[in-house]
């Protein structure tokens, strides 16, 4: 939920309602993250989490990025903006990890890769649990061996970027229930299930499949506390299909299909964060204009089930539905014995 929807107000509301609210560190400077953490701490005494993007290993193919820039040139000209500089950076990863060690939240989670054992141990020594997002069994084993406390198992149904350690062509993208079963058979760490969960029945399903908790994103994007743009909110409220694309950031992600995604998914190179920076001014202009066809509409497959209601009500609904679903399932199982 980096890049807008994640706000301190949303994290506070979820924490106060009994959930574990998260802040997105991605696309924030270290000082901005520090300010947002202070805002959350001023709003709740409950523990909260911070999600950090692990840095890419190496720069992308410059020629591939330049070719994509040429394809996007006419689109930028029509919008009256210049494309951004396709630079390679680490999103202040080291500085953010240092901050999180000095001012540790309850949980620090990592996406796009697994930190080294020393980084994980430093965070743990200061009292933070370390979670790592994984998308296959090999990543799960690597995170376990590095000392992670828990794994966020992200199914392909999830909205936004795939959390894979390495984005590459030809990857097998597992659905959430398949992923939970595969990882549970090989790795003995707590699993947090993520991807396409929008209802309490979905929460109950992943708990029955071996997860200890469920992580939801799209379900909260229409809450008044979220920073979701008006154009993005309209798309989430629709029944439009989603698809996987690298067209906006150069990294595989799931979004609601619009004109940009439809026209440029086949052209976009494997080039994150270069493409993210390249397209950022164009997307910002479209967002200001309320143009749904000019922005990334990150959302999970079940986005049409999102509701416009306060975050505390969403948490309460999920809790009540999950308890009822688990009770009904237990009763049904008992009746067949």
mmCIF file with all atom_site columns, C-alpha atoms in Angstrom, residues 97-110 114-132 143-150 188-190:
data_model
loop_
_atom_site.group_PDB
_atom_site.id
_atom_site.type_symbol
_atom_site.label_atom_id
_atom_site.label_alt_id
_atom_site.label_comp_id
_atom_site.label_asym_id
_atom_site.label_entity_id
_atom_site.label_seq_id
_atom_site.pdbx_PDB_ins_code
_atom_site.Cartn_x
_atom_site.Cartn_y
_atom_site.Cartn_z
_atom_site.occupancy
_atom_site.B_iso_or_equiv
_atom_site.pdbx_formal_charge
_atom_site.auth_seq_id
_atom_site.auth_comp_id
_atom_site.auth_asym_id
_atom_site.auth_atom_id
_atom_site.pdbx_PDB_model_num
ATOM 1  C CA . UNK A 1 97  ? 16.831 -0.186  8.720  1.00 0.00 ? 97  UNK A CA 1
ATOM 2  C CA . UNK A 1 98  ? 19.028 1.894   11.023 1.00 0.00 ? 98  UNK A CA 1
ATOM 3  C CA . UNK A 1 99  ? 16.030 4.040   12.034 1.00 0.00 ? 99  UNK A CA 1
ATOM 4  C CA . UNK A 1 100 ? 13.897 0.976   12.697 1.00 0.00 ? 100 UNK A CA 1
ATOM 5  C CA . UNK A 1 101 ? 16.620 -0.414  14.917 1.00 0.00 ? 101 UNK A CA 1
ATOM 6  C CA . UNK A 1 102 ? 16.801 2.835   16.883 1.00 0.00 ? 102 UNK A CA 1
ATOM 7  C CA . UNK A 1 103 ? 13.017 3.299   17.106 1.00 0.00 ? 103 UNK A CA 1
ATOM 8  C CA . UNK A 1 104 ? 11.720 -0.250  16.692 1.00 0.00 ? 104 UNK A CA 1
ATOM 9  C CA . UNK A 1 105 ? 8.061  -0.923  15.974 1.00 0.00 ? 105 UNK A CA 1
ATOM 10 C CA . UNK A 1 106 ? 6.513  -4.246  16.987 1.00 0.00 ? 106 UNK A CA 1
ATOM 11 C CA . UNK A 1 107 ? 7.162  -5.723  13.527 1.00 0.00 ? 107 UNK A CA 1
ATOM 12 C CA . UNK A 1 108 ? 9.457  -4.882  10.631 1.00 0.00 ? 108 UNK A CA 1
ATOM 13 C CA . UNK A 1 109 ? 8.485  -6.714  7.463  1.00 0.00 ? 109 UNK A CA 1
ATOM 14 C CA . UNK A 1 110 ? 10.446 -6.897  4.233  1.00 0.00 ? 110 UNK A CA 1
ATOM 15 C CA . UNK A 1 114 ? 15.395 -11.021 2.477  1.00 0.00 ? 114 UNK A CA 1
ATOM 16 C CA . UNK A 1 115 ? 17.867 -8.966  4.535  1.00 0.00 ? 115 UNK A CA 1
ATOM 17 C CA . UNK A 1 116 ? 21.081 -10.579 5.685  1.00 0.00 ? 116 UNK A CA 1
ATOM 18 C CA . UNK A 1 117 ? 21.263 -12.321 9.043  1.00 0.00 ? 117 UNK A CA 1
ATOM 19 C CA . UNK A 1 118 ? 23.142 -9.429  10.688 1.00 0.00 ? 118 UNK A CA 1
ATOM 20 C CA . UNK A 1 119 ? 20.416 -6.922  9.773  1.00 0.00 ? 119 UNK A CA 1
ATOM 21 C CA . UNK A 1 120 ? 17.711 -9.247  11.039 1.00 0.00 ? 120 UNK A CA 1
ATOM 22 C CA . UNK A 1 121 ? 19.548 -9.900  14.284 1.00 0.00 ? 121 UNK A CA 1
ATOM 23 C CA . UNK A 1 122 ? 20.061 -6.170  14.883 1.00 0.00 ? 122 UNK A CA 1
ATOM 24 C CA . UNK A 1 123 ? 16.350 -5.503  14.540 1.00 0.00 ? 123 UNK A CA 1
ATOM 25 C CA . UNK A 1 124 ? 15.446 -8.458  16.729 1.00 0.00 ? 124 UNK A CA 1
ATOM 26 C CA . UNK A 1 125 ? 17.949 -7.415  19.407 1.00 0.00 ? 125 UNK A CA 1
ATOM 27 C CA . UNK A 1 126 ? 16.094 -4.106  19.694 1.00 0.00 ? 126 UNK A CA 1
ATOM 28 C CA . UNK A 1 127 ? 12.761 -5.832  20.224 1.00 0.00 ? 127 UNK A CA 1
ATOM 29 C CA . UNK A 1 128 ? 11.206 -5.929  16.733 1.00 0.00 ? 128 UNK A CA 1
ATOM 30 C CA . UNK A 1 129 ? 9.928  -9.107  15.133 1.00 0.00 ? 129 UNK A CA 1
ATOM 31 C CA . UNK A 1 130 ? 11.117 -9.566  11.561 1.00 0.00 ? 130 UNK A CA 1
ATOM 32 C CA . UNK A 1 131 ? 8.737  -10.876 8.911  1.00 0.00 ? 131 UNK A CA 1
ATOM 33 C CA . UNK A 1 132 ? 9.716  -11.602 5.301  1.00 0.00 ? 132 UNK A CA 1
ATOM 34 C CA . UNK A 1 143 ? 14.157 -16.366 5.008  1.00 0.00 ? 143 UNK A CA 1
ATOM 35 C CA . UNK A 1 144 ? 14.107 -19.078 7.671  1.00 0.00 ? 144 UNK A CA 1
ATOM 36 C CA . UNK A 1 145 ? 17.848 -19.592 7.385  1.00 0.00 ? 145 UNK A CA 1
ATOM 37 C CA . UNK A 1 146 ? 18.433 -15.833 7.685  1.00 0.00 ? 146 UNK A CA 1
ATOM 38 C CA . UNK A 1 147 ? 16.598 -15.775 11.025 1.00 0.00 ? 147 UNK A CA 1
ATOM 39 C CA . UNK A 1 148 ? 13.134 -14.431 10.155 1.00 0.00 ? 148 UNK A CA 1
ATOM 40 C CA . UNK A 1 149 ? 10.519 -14.739 12.897 1.00 0.00 ? 149 UNK A CA 1
ATOM 41 C CA . UNK A 1 150 ? 7.601  -15.265 10.499 1.00 0.00 ? 150 UNK A CA 1
ATOM 42 C CA . UNK A 1 188 ? 8.258  -24.578 10.351 1.00 0.00 ? 188 UNK A CA 1
ATOM 43 C CA . UNK A 1 189 ? 7.710  -20.849 10.872 1.00 0.00 ? 189 UNK A CA 1
ATOM 44 C CA . UNK A 1 190 ? 4.495  -18.917 11.548 1.00 0.00 ? 190 UNK A CA 1
#
